[in-house]
Amino acid sequence: MHNGYQTKSVTLAQGGTLSIVNLDSMEHTVTSDARDGNGNPLFNKFAAPGSTTSIPAVSQLAAGTYTFFCQFHPTVMQGTLTIEGGSGGVTPTPLKFEQPLFIPPILTGDHIRIRMKQANIRVLPHGPLTTMWTFGGTYPGPTISRLTGHDTKVTFVNGLPLRAHAVTIHFHGDHHLSKHDGQPSSYLISRGHARTYDYPLTDAGRPERAAFDWYHDHRMMETGRNVWMGLQGMFIIRDGMAAKLHLPTGRFDIPLTIANRSFTSDNQLTNPFPRHPTMAVTGAKAPPGDGTVGAQILANGRYAPFKRVSAHRYRLRLLNGSNFTSYNFRLSDGRPLVQIGTGNGLLPRPVVRQSILLGPAQRADVVVDFHGELNQRVVLETVPRTDNTHGGADTPTAQIMQFRVTSTAADSTRIPATLQRAPHIDVPTRIAKTWTFNVAGDSTSGAYWTVNGRPFDPNHVSFRVRRGTTQLWRLRNASTVTHYIHLHEEQWHTVLRDGKRPPPWERGLEDTWKLDPGETVRVAARFTDYQGLFMLHCHMLDHEDHGLMAQFRVIPPRTTSTTTSTTAAKVAQVPRPLPSLLTPLAYTRLPRLDVGDAVFSLRPQDLAARQALAQRLWMCAPRADEHGTAAA
Ligand code: C2O
Ligand code: CU
């Protein structure tokens, strides 16, 4: 792996055939940098491990030189194709920023209703609209913006096409009841039904810190498809700090969801997802080579948009909403991105950065200063990361969107030297839990991702945490590829990264960490308010859907007084809820996996059989009470 193209430069007579032989055990692509007016690469071929294919599009090209790269390994795999002689043929269209940036509608009510439905979206600048699955008819969905501490109810109505099945919505980065967390196989919203999620926006009785979170589907084994189809939106929690610190607000505060997608020649989303998904995967898409990459990078759902701005400071809320790809963001004129926060609130002090690496689900709250740039054009781009020493996830080279500085505006904003400290916790010295991420099985019988040796099992709880305790956890990547690990429910302090003090941009609170191969982070958080099941998983959605997920259960605190311990005992006696949508009968028939963390003996074929069975049962035997209330 990572040897790259053996033939780095190829010369071909016009009309000739280019063949690819993939000698590797991983999938690769041969993708041209040159594009057409919609940003479609002039050629883009996926090569399965061990396969030989040709690229028909190459035979159509005009004479010239075309650089190409692998979408999975854009930095380490690059090459050049020269087409000689001939006349006519397909020529590239230079990148133009032709369409205005879309700003999703903002919803601020205390009871918000969002209907999920199929809608046609202007994503590419030319040709037909793209059919997507949307929150409320836009992609990305509306930005929910709420004042902290103010209870917020969001009713999601499933008006999606039948093949979307039941969905479940997770408010990523927030703290709320287990049953309102978007559980992957329970509390689902089936078609024609609705579910109301309740978000108090408080923590231990106090308003939460301001944050810049997001919401998305979280259905077991189908999250990747559902997010790719469009089910993602931003959720901003405000407090008084922005005004107090004189940070840019209002029209100077821009949400930016960056996510890639691939399109067919009639502008429709490609569908790289299997009809009947399983966690154990065979063939070309088997872990560790699984990944859904898009050829076009979209900003707020549009390809190569522009935004007219003033020579003023702007706050950009950068969310990497991609299924799989990481980006190393930078501005084309070299001006710095001043990072003031993560997704989980402000940093203790601003950090001046030339580029910012964000993996899937990670966010960076940045201030960009366009003073002195009147009549200039500044492009937000992604460049290769320079810190990738372990063979981890590469970042592509591409221009994403253009800022056109077209006016001046009086500016009273500032970037203060100190921002906001993360709330103090007493970090325990003892590690309460180590979570190790790896891969198992093989591509013939089925490969899958594991957490502490086992793939996701909705019937298995990997760890119990007492409410009220402060936990020190260790996240360890034992595999050969990068993961972006997300912990639900609490917001965490990064205590150590690879045994050292974390970099300045990791000194706020976090919910998703980069773990390159061999990396370890130690994180700490206090568990407050809620009991029940919560998830942890890789946010590279192919990994999540293929097993890299586990659950922990928050259990009642240890108590000394008799009255409370009776209550605690009662709570503890409540039977473990059946996995959703399974009738009690179906549940007992389901093959059981009675393996502890220490001995792992699940055979891949068992897993596949189990998944197939579970899949059938979940689709066919819905339990009415798990399905939410009927939509009005
Ligand atoms: Cu953003 Cu568990 O998800
Ligand atoms: Cu991963």
JSON list of C-alpha atoms and ligand atoms in Angstrom, two decimals, residues 170 172-173 214 216-218 361 486 488 535 537 539 541 544 549, ligand 1:
[
{"chain": "A", "resi": 170, "resn": "HIS", "atom": "CA", "xyz": [-28.44, 12.52, 15.89]},
{"chain": "A", "resi": 172, "resn": "HIS", "atom": "CA", "xyz": [-23.82, 15.66, 17.01]},
{"chain": "A", "resi": 173, "resn": "GLY", "atom": "CA", "xyz": [-21.87, 17.30, 19.84]},
{"chain": "A", "resi": 214, "resn": "TRP", "atom": "CA", "xyz": [-24.68, 19.53, 13.46]},
{"chain": "A", "resi": 216, "resn": "HIS", "atom": "CA", "xyz": [-27.51, 14.02, 10.64]},
{"chain": "A", "resi": 217, "resn": "ASP", "atom": "CA", "xyz": [-29.00, 10.59, 10.14]},
{"chain": "A", "resi": 218, "resn": "HIS", "atom": "CA", "xyz": [-27.46, 7.77, 12.23]},
{"chain": "A", "resi": 361, "resn": "ALA", "atom": "CA", "xyz": [-17.47, 15.59, 11.53]},
{"chain": "A", "resi": 486, "resn": "HIS", "atom": "CA", "xyz": [-16.39, 10.49, 17.86]},
{"chain": "A", "resi": 488, "resn": "HIS", "atom": "CA", "xyz": [-21.33, 10.84, 21.98]},
{"chain": "A", "resi": 535, "resn": "MET", "atom": "CA", "xyz": [-22.32, 5.42, 21.05]},
{"chain": "A", "resi": 537, "resn": "HIS", "atom": "CA", "xyz": [-17.58, 5.30, 16.56]},
{"chain": "A", "resi": 539, "resn": "HIS", "atom": "CA", "xyz": [-16.97, 9.23, 11.77]},
{"chain": "A", "resi": 541, "resn": "LEU", "atom": "CA", "xyz": [-18.97, 6.70, 7.72]},
{"chain": "A", "resi": 544, "resn": "GLU", "atom": "CA", "xyz": [-18.87, 3.27, 11.11]},
{"chain": "A", "resi": 549, "resn": "MET", "atom": "CA", "xyz": [-18.89, 1.47, 16.53]},
{"chain": "B", "resi": 1, "resn": "C2O", "atom": "CU1", "xyz": [-22.00, 12.71, 14.01]},
{"chain": "B", "resi": 1, "resn": "C2O", "atom": "CU2", "xyz": [-22.44, 9.34, 16.10]},
{"chain": "B", "resi": 1, "resn": "C2O", "atom": "O1", "xyz": [-22.29, 10.96, 15.00]}
]
